[in-house]
Short mmCIF file of C-alpha atoms and ligand atoms in Angstrom, two decimals:
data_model
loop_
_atom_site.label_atom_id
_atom_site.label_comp_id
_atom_site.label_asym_id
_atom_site.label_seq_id
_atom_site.Cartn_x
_atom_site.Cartn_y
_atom_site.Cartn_z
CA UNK A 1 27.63 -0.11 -8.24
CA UNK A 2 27.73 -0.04 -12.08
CA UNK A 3 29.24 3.28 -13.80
CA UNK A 4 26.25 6.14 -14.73
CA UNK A 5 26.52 6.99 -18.13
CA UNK A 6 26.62 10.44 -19.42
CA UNK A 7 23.18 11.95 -20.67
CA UNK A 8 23.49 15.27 -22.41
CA UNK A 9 22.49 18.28 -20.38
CA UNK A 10 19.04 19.22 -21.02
CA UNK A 11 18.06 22.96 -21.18
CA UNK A 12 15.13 24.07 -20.80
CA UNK A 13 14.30 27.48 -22.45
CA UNK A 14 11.53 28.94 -20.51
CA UNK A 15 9.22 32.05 -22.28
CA UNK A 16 8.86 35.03 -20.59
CA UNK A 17 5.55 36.62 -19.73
CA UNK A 18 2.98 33.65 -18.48
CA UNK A 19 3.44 31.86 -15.50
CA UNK A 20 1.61 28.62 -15.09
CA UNK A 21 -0.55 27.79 -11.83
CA UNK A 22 2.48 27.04 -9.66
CA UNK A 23 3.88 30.78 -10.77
CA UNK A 24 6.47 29.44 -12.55
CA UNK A 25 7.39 30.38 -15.78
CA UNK A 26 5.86 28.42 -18.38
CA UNK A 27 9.17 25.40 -19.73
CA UNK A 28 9.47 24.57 -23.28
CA UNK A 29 10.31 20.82 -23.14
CA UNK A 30 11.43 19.22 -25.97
CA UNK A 31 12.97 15.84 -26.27
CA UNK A 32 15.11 15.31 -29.06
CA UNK A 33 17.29 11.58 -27.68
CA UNK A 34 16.80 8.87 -26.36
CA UNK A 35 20.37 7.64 -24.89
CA UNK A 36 22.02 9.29 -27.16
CA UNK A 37 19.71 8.39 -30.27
CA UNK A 38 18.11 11.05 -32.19
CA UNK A 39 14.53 10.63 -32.43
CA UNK A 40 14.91 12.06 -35.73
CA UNK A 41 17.28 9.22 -36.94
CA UNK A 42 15.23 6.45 -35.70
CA UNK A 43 11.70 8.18 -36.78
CA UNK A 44 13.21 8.15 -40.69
CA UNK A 45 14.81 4.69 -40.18
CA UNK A 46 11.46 3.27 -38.88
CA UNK A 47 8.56 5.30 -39.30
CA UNK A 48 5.78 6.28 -36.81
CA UNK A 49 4.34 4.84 -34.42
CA UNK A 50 6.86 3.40 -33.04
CA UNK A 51 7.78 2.13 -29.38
CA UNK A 52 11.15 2.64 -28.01
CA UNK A 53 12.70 1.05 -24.94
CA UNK A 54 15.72 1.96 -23.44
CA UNK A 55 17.89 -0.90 -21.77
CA UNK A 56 19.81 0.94 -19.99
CA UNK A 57 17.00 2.60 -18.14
CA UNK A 58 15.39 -1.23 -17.73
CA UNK A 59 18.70 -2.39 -16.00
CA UNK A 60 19.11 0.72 -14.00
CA UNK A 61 15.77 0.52 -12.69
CA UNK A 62 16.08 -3.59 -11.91
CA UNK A 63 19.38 -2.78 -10.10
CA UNK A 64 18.21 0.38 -8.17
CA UNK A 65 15.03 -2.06 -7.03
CA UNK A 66 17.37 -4.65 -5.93
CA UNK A 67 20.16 -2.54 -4.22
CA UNK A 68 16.86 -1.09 -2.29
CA UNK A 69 15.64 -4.16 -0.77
CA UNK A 70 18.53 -6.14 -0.13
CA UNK A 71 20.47 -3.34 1.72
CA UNK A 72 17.79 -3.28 4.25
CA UNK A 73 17.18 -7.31 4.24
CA UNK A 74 18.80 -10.22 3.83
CA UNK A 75 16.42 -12.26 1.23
CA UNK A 76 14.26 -10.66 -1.05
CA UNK A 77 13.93 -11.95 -4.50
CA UNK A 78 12.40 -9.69 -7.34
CA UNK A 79 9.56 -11.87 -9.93
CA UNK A 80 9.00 -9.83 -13.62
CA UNK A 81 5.05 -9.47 -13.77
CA UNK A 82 4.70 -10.57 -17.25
CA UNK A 83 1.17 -8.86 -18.09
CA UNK A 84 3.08 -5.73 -17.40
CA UNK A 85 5.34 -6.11 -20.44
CA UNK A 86 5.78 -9.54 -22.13
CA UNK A 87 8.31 -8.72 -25.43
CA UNK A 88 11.08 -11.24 -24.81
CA UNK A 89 13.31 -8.65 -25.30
CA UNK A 90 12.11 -7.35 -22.02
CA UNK A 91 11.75 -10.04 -19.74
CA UNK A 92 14.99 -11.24 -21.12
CA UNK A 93 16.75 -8.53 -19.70
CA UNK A 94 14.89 -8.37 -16.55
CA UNK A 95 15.81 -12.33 -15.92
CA UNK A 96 19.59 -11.39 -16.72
CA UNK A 97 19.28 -9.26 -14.11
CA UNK A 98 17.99 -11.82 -11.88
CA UNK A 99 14.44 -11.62 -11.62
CA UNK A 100 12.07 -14.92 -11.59
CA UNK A 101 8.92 -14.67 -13.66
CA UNK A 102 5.41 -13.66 -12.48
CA UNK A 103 2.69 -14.80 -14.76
CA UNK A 104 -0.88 -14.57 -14.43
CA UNK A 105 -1.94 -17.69 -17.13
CA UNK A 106 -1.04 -20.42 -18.70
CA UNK A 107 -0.22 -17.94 -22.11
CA UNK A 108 2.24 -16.51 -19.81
CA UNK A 109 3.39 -19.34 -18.32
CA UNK A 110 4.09 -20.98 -21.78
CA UNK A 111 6.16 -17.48 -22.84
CA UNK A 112 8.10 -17.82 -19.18
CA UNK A 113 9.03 -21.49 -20.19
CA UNK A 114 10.16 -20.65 -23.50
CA UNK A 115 12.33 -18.35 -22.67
CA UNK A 116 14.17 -20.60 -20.36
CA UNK A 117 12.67 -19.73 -16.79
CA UNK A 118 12.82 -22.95 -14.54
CA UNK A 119 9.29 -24.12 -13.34
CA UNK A 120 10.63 -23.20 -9.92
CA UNK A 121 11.67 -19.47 -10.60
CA UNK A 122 7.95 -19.20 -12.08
CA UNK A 123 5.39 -17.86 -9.40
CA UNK A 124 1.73 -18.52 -10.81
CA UNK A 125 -0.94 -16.50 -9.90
CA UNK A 126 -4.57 -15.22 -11.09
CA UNK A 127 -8.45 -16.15 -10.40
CA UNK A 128 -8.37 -18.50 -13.14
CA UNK A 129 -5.77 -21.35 -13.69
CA UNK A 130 -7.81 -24.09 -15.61
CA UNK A 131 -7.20 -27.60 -14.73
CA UNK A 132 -4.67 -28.89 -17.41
CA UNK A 133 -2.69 -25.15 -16.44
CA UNK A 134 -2.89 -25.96 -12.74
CA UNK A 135 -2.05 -29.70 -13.64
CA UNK A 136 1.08 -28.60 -15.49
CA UNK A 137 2.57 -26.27 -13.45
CA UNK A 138 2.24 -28.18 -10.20
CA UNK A 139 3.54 -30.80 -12.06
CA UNK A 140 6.63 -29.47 -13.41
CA UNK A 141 7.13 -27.33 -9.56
CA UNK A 142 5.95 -23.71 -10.45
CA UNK A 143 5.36 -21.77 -7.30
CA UNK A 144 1.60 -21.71 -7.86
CA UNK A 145 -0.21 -19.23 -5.51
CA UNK A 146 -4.02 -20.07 -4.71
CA UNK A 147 -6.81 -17.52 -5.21
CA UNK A 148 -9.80 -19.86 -3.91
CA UNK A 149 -11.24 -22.66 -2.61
CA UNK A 150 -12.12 -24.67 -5.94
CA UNK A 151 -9.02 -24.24 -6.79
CA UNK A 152 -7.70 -25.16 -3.49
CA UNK A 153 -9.54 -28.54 -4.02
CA UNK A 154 -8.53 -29.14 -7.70
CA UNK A 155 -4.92 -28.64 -6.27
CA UNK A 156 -5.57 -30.79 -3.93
CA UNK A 157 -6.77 -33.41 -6.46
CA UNK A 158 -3.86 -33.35 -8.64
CA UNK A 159 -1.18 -33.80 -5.77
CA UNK A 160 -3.12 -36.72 -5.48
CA UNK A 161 -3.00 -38.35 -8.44
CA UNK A 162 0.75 -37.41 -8.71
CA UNK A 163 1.62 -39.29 -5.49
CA UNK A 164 3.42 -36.52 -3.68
CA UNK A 165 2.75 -33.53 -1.49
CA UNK A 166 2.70 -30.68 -3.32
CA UNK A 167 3.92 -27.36 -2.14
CA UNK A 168 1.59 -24.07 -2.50
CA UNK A 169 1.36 -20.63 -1.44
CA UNK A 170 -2.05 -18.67 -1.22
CA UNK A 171 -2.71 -15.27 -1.63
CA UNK A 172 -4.73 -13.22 0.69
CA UNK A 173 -6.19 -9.88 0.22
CA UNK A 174 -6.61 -6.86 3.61
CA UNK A 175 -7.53 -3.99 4.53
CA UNK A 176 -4.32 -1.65 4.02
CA UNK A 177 -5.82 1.51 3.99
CA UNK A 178 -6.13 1.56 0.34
CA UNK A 179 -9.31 2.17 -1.60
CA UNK A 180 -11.21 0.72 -2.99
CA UNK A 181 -10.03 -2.34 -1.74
CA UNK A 182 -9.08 -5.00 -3.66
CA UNK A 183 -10.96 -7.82 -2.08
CA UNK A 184 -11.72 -10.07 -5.03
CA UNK A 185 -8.53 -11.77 -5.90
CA UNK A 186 -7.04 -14.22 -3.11
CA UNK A 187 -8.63 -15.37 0.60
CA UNK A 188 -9.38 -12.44 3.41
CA UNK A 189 -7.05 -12.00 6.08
CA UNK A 190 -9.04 -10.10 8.17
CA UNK A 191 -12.35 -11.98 8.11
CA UNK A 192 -10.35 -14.67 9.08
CA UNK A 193 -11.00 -16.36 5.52
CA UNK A 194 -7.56 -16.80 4.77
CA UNK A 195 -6.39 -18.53 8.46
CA UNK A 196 -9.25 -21.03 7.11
CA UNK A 197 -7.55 -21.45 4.10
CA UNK A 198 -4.19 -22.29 5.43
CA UNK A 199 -5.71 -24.95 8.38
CA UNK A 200 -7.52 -26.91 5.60
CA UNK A 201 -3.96 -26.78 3.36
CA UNK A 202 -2.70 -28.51 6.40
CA UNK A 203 -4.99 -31.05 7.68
CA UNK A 204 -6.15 -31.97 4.09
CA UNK A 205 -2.12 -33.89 3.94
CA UNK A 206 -1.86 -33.34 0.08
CA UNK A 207 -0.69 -30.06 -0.14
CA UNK A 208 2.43 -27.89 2.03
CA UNK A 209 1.61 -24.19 2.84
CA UNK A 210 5.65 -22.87 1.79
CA UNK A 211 4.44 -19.19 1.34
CA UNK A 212 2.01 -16.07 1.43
CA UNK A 213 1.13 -14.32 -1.37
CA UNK A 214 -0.79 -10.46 -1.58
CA UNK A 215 -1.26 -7.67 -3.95
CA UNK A 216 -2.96 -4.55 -2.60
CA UNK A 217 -3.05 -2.91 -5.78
CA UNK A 218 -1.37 -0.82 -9.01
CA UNK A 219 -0.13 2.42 -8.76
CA UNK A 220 0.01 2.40 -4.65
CA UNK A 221 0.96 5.98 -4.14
CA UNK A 222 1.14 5.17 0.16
CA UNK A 223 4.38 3.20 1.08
CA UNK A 224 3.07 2.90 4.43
CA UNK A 225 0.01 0.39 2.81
CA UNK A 226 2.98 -1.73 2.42
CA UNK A 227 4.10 -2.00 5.73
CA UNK A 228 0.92 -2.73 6.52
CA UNK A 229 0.57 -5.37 4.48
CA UNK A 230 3.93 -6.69 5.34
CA UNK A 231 3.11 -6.69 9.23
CA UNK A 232 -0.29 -8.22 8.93
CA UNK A 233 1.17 -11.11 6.67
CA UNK A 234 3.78 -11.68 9.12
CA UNK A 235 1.23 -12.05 12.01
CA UNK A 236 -0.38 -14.95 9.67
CA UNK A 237 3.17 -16.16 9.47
CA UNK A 238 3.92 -16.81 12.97
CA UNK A 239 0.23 -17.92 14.10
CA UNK A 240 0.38 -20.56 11.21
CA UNK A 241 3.75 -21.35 13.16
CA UNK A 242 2.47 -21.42 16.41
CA UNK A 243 -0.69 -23.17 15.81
CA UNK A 244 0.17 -25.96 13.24
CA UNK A 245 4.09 -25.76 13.24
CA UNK A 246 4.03 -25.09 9.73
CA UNK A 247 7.08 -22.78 8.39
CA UNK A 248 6.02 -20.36 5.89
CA UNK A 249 9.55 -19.79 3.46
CA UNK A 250 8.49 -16.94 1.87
CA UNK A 251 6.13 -13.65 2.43
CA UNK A 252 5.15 -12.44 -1.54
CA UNK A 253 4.53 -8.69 -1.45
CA UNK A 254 3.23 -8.47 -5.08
CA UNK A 255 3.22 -5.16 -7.04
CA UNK A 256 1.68 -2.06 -7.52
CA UNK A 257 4.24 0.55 -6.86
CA UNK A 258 3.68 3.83 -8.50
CA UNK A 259 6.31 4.92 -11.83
CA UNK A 260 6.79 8.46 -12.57
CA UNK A 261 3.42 8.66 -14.54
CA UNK A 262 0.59 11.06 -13.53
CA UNK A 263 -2.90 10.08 -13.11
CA UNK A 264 -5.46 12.27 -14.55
CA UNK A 265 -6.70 13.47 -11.37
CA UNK A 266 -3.57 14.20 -9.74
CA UNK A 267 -2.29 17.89 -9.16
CA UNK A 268 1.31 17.74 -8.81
CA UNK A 269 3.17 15.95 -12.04
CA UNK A 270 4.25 12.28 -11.30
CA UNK A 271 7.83 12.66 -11.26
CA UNK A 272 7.38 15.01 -8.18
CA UNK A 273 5.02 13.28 -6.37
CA UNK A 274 5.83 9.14 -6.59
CA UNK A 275 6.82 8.05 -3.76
CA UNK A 276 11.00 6.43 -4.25
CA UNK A 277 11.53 2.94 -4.48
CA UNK A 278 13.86 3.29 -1.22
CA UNK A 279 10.72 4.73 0.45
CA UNK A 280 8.59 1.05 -0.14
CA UNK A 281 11.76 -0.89 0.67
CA UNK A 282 11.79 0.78 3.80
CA UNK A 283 8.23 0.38 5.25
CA UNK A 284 8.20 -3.29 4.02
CA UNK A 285 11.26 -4.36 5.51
CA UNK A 286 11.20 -2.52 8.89
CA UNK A 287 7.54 -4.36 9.03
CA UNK A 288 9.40 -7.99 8.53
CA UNK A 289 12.31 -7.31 10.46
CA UNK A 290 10.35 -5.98 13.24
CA UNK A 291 7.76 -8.53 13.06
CA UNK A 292 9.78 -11.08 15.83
CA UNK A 293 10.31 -13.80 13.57
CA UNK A 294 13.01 -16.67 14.99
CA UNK A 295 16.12 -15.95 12.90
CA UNK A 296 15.60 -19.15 10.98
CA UNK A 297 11.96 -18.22 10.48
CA UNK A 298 12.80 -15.29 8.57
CA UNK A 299 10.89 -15.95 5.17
CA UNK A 300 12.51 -15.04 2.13
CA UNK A 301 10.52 -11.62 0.53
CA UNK A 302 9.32 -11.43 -3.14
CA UNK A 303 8.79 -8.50 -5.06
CA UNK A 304 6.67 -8.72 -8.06
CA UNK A 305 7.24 -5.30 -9.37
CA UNK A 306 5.84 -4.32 -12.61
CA UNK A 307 5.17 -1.07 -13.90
CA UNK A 308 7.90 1.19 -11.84
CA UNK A 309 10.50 -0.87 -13.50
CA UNK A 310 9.53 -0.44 -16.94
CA UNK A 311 7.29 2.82 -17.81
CA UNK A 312 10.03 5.18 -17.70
CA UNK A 313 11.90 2.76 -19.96
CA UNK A 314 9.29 2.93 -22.75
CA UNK A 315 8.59 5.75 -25.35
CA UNK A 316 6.05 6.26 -28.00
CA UNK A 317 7.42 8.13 -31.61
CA UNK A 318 4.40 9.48 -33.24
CA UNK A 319 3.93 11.97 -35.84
CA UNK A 320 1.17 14.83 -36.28
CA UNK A 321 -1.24 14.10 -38.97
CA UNK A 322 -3.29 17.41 -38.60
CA UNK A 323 -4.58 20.32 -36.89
CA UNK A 324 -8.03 21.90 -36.11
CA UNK A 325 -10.03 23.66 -34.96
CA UNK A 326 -12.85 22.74 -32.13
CA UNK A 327 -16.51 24.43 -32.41
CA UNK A 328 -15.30 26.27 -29.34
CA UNK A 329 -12.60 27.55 -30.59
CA UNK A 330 -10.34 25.13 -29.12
CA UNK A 331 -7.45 23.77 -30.38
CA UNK A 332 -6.90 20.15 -31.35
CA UNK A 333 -4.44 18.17 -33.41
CA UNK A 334 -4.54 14.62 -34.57
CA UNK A 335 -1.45 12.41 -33.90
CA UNK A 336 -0.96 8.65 -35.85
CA UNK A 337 -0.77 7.13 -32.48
CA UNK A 338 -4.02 6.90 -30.20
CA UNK A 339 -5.37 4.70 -27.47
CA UNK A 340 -5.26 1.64 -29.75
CA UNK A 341 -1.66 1.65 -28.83
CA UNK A 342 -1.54 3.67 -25.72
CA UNK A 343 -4.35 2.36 -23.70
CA UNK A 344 -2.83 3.45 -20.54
CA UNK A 345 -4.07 7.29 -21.73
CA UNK A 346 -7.22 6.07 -20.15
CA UNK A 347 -5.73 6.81 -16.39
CA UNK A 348 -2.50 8.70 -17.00
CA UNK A 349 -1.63 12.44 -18.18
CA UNK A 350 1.43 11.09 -20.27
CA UNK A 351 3.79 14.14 -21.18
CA UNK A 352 3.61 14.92 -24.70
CA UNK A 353 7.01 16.43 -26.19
CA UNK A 354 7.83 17.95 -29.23
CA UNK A 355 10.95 16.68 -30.74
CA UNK A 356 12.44 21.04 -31.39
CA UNK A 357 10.19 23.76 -30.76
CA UNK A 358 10.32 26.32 -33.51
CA UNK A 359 8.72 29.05 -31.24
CA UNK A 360 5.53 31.16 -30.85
CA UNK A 361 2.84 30.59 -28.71
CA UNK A 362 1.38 27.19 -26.84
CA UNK A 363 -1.41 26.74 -26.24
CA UNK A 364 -4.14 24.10 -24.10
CA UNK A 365 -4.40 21.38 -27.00
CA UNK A 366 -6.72 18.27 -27.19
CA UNK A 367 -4.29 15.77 -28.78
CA UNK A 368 -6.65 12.70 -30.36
CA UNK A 369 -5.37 9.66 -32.11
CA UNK A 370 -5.86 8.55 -35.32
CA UNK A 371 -9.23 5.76 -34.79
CA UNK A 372 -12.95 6.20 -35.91
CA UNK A 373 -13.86 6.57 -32.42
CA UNK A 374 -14.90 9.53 -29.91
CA UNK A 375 -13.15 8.13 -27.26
CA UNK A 376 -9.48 8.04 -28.68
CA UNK A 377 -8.15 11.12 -26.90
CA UNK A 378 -4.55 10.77 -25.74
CA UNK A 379 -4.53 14.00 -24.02
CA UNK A 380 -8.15 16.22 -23.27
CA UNK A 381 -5.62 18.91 -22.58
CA UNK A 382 -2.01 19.54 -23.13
CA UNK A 383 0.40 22.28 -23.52
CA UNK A 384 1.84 22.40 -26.49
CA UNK A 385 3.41 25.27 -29.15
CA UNK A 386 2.38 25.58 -32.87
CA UNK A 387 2.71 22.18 -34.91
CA UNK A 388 2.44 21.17 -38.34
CA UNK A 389 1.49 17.74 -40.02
CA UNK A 390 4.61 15.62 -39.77
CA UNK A 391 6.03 17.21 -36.96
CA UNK A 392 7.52 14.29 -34.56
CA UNK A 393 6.61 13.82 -31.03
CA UNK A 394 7.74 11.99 -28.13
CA UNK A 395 4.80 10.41 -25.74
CA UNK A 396 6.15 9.52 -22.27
CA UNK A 397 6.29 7.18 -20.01
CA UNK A 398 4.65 4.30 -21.91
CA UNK A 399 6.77 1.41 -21.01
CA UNK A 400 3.59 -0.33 -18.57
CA UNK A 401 1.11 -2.44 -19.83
CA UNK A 402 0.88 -0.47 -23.85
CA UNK A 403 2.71 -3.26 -25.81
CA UNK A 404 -0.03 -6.10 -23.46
CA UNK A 405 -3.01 -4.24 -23.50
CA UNK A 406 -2.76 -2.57 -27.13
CA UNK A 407 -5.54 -3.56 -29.91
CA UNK A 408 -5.53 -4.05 -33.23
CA UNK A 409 -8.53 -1.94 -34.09
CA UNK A 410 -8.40 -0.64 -37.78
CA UNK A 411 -4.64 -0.60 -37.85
CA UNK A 412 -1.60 -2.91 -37.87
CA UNK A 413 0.33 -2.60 -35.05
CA UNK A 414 3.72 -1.08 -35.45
CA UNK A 415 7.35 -2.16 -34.79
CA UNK A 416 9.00 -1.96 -31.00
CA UNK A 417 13.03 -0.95 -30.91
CA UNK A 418 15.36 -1.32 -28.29
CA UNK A 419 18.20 1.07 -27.95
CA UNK A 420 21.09 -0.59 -26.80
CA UNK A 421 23.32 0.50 -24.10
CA UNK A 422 25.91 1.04 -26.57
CA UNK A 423 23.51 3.11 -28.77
CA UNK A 424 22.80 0.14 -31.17
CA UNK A 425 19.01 -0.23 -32.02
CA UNK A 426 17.65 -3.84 -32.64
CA UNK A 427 14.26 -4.14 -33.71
CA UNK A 428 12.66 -6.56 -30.50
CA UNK A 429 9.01 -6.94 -32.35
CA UNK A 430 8.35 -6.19 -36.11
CA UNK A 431 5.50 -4.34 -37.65
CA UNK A 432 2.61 -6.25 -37.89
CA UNK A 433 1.69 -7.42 -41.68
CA UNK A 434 -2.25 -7.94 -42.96
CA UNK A 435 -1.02 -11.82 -43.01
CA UNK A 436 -0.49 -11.10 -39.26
CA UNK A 437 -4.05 -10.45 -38.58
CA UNK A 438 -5.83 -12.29 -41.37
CA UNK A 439 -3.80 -15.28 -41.03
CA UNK A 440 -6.15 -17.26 -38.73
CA UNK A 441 -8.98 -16.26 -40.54
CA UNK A 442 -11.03 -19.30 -42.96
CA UNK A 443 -13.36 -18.48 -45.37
CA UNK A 444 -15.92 -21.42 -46.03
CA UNK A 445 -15.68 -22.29 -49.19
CA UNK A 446 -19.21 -21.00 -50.56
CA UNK A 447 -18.31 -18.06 -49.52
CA UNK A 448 -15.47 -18.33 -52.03
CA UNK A 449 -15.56 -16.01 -55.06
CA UNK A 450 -15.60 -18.06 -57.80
CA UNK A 451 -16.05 -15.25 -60.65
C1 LIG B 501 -0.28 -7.04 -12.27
C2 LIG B 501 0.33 -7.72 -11.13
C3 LIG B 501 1.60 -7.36 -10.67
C4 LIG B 501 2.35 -6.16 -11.19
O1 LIG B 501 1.68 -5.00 -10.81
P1 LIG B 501 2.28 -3.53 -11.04
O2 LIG B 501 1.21 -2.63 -10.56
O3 LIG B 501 2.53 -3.39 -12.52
O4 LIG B 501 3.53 -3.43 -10.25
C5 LIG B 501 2.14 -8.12 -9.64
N1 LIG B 501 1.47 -9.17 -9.09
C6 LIG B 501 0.23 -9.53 -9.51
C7 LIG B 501 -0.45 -10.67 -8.87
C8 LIG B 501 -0.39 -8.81 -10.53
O5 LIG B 501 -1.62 -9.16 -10.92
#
C-alpha cells in the first residue's frame, strides 16, 4: 500500500447561536490548500478562473478502485472513460496507473492513440461509430463494443473485406432497478433482444462474441443495481456457453458510480451519503463469483469508472466580482466563474468555500456566474458569510465532465494546473487566446474591409 501523506488538520470554527436543520451548529468552512498549495499563491500566480487538479488525489482514488476489486476477484481491469475528463495530463496518469482507455468516438479514439494506448487496451463504445471509425478501429484491434444492429452488419461487412474474423463485444441494456432506465444505448437483455444479438454474431461466421458490455447509468447511488447487472450478464454468459459453445472472456460493467458530489435534490450532503467504492466492488463480484461459472470460464471484469475517480480531484479558483441585492431582499453575489465552465452546476449542489472567513454573519446566497444569461446560477442557494469583490473562492468537486462539457460562450476559457505530488504546479492546458477561437474562422474576401 503506498505511504498517506500528511494533510494539515482542518478546523472548523463553528458560530454559536443558529443551528442548521440537522441541529447542528452552523460550520464555517473555509479552504485555504490544496495539498499543501495555498490557493492564495496559485490565484496571484495564475489568475481566476482557474481549474486545479490534484494528482495525488487522482492516484489515490485509481489505486483505492483497484485494491477494491481485485481483493475480492481475480481479473478485473479498470478502462479511463475519456468523455469524463480528456486533458492528457489526466488520462496520462490514470494509464500509469494501469487503466486502458474508454472512448466514446473516433475524437476520443484519436486522443487515446496519441497518447500511446495500444488499439487493444482501447474499448470503443457509443450509438454512433461512423464507418471509416468502425473501419479503423476494428482494423487496428480496438475492443469495439456494439450498440445495434446496423452497426452489427457494417461490422460484419468490414471483417469481411479484411479477410479475418473479427472479435466484438456488444452491449446490452436491463432492468436493474434503476430509473429511468436507460434503454436506448446497447441491445435488451430482458426482451430477449440482446440473446438475438449474440446468435446472429455467431451464425453470421465473420465476427467472435469475446465479451459483454453494459452501463446502467451515472451517478448510481444503489450498489445492489450492480449486482444485478452483474448476475443477469452472467446468466447471458453461460446460456451463450451452453447453447452455442461460445466463451465470453470478459463481462464490462461500465460506469456510473456516484463521487462525493450532491445532487440538487438530495437531503443529506454527498460525502455522507455515496455509497464506498468497496460497497460496488462487493455486490459486483459476489454476483460473478457466485454466478457458477467453470473456473476457466471465469471472464475477466472491466470497470469503466469515470466520475468517482476524478471529481474530488478537481477544483475551481474563482473570484467575486460583486454583490447585490435581489428585489426580495435576497442576497446574491456574482462570481467570474459560471456554468460556462461548470456545467455540472446544472445537477449538483457543489460546495462553495471561501478561501478565510473574516467573520459576521452568513447568510442563504444565490451565487451566479459571470454570462449574459438567466440561467447561469452556480448555486440558487448557498451559505455563505459577508464577501467583497475579489475575495477568492474555492468551488468543489469539479473534477467530472467541467473541462469536456465546458463552452466557450462570451469568454476564453481559462488555464487548468496540476499540483504535483511533490507540491510542484505544471500548467496541463493554457488559457485560451482570441487566436484560439477565431483561428478557424474565414472571412470571404468581399467581406474584407478594404478602407
Ligand atoms: C460515460 C460513460 C462511462 C463513465 O461514466 P461515469 O458515470 O462517469 O462513471 C463509462 N462507460 C460508458 C459507456 C459511458 O458512456
Amino acid at each position: 500500500m503506498s505511504k498517506l501523506s500528511w494533510e494539515k488538520p482542518t478546523i472548523i470554527k463553528h458560530a454559536g447561536g443558529l443551528a442548521n436543520k440537522f441541529g447542528q451548529g452552523v460550520s464555517r468552512r473555509t479552504l485555504s490548500r490544496i495539498d499543501g498549495v495555498s490557493v492564495e499563491a496559485l490565484i496571484e500566480r495564475f489568475g481566476t478562473p482557474l481549474f486545479v487538479f490534484s494528482e495525488h488525489r487522482l492516484r489515490q482514488r485509481a489505486r483505492e478502485a483497484k485494491r477494491a476489486f481485485e481483493l475480492r476477484y481475480p481479473k478485473v481491469q479498470f478502462s479511463w472513460s475519456y468523455k469524463t475528463n480528456y486533458l492528457d495530463a489526466v488520462c496520462r496518469i490514470f494509464h500509469q496507473e494501469g487503466a486502458w482507455a474508454e472512448v466514446v468516438s473516433e475524437m476520443e479514439y484519436d486522443m487515446a492513440r496519441r497518447l500511446g494506448v495500444p488499439p487493444e487496451h482501447i474499448l470503443f463504445n457509443g450509438p454512433y461509430k461512423p464507418e471509416e471509425s468502425l473501419r479503423k478501429a476494428l482494423t487496428e484491434g480496438a475492443r469495439v463494443h456494439i450498440d445495434h444492429y446496423e452497426e452489427l452488419y457494417l461490422a460484419e461487412r468490414i471483417a469481411k473485406e479484411l479477410g479475418r474474423v473479427v472479435p466484438v463485444s456488444i452491449r446490452v441494456n436491463m432492468d436493474t432497478g434503476i430509473h429511468p432506465r436507460w434503454d436506448r444505448f446497447g441491445f435488451n437483455l430482458d426482451t430477449g433482444e440482446a440473446l438475438d444479438a449474440a446468435r446472429r454474431i455467431h451464425t453470421g461466421g465473420a465476427l467472435t462474441l469475446d465479451g459483454l458490455h453494459c452501463h446502467i447509468g451515472t451517478f448510481i447511488l444503489e450498489p445492489s443495481a450492480y449486482g444485478q447487472a452483474a448476475s443477469k450478464m452472467a446468466a447471458l454468459a453461460k446460456q451463450l456457453r451452453q447453447e452455442t459453445g461460445m466463451r465470453i472472456d470478459f463481462i464490462d460493467l461500465g460506469g456510473g458510480f456516484a463521487s462525493r458530489a450532491t445532487l440538487h435534490g438530495q437531503y443529506a450532503p454527498g460525502a455522507d451519503s455515496a455509497p464506498a467504492l468497496d460497497d460496488y466492488a462487493e455486490a459486483i463480484t459476489s454476483a460473478l463469483l457466485s454466478a457458477g461459472f467453470a473456473p476457466e470460464d471465469m471472464p475477466t471484469l472491466l470497470l469503466e469508472t469515470g466520475r468517482a475517480m476524478v471529481d474530488e480531484a478537481g477544483f475551481m479558483l474563482t473570484r467575486v466580482v460583486g454583490n447585490k441585492r435581489l428585489a426580495d431582499g435576497s442576497r446574491s453575489i456574482i462570481i467570474d466563474s459560471g456554468v460556462n465552465l461548470l456545467f455540472t452546476s446544472f445537477w449538483y449542489r457543489h460546495e462553495i468555500l471561501p478561501v478565510t472567513d473574516r467573520g459576521g454573519m452568513q447568510e442563504e446566497t444565490v451565487v451566479y456566474g459571470p454570462l449574459c444569461m438567466n440561467i447561469d446560477v452556480v448555486r440558487p442557494s448557498v451559505l455563505l458569510p459577508p464577501l467583497e469583490a475579489g475575495d477568492p473562492l474555492v468551488i468543489r468537486p469539479v473534477g467530472a465532465y467541467n473541462v469536456t462539457q465546458w463552452m466557450q460562450f462570451i469568454r476564453l476559457r481559462p488555464a487548468v494546473v496540476l499540483v504535483g505530488e511533490d507540491g510542484s504546479v505544471d500548467v496541463i492546458r493554457e488559457a485560451e487566446t482570441l487566436d484560439n477561437v477565431k483561428g478557424p474562422e474565414r472571412l470571404p474576401e468581399r467581406l474584407v474591409n478594404k478602407s
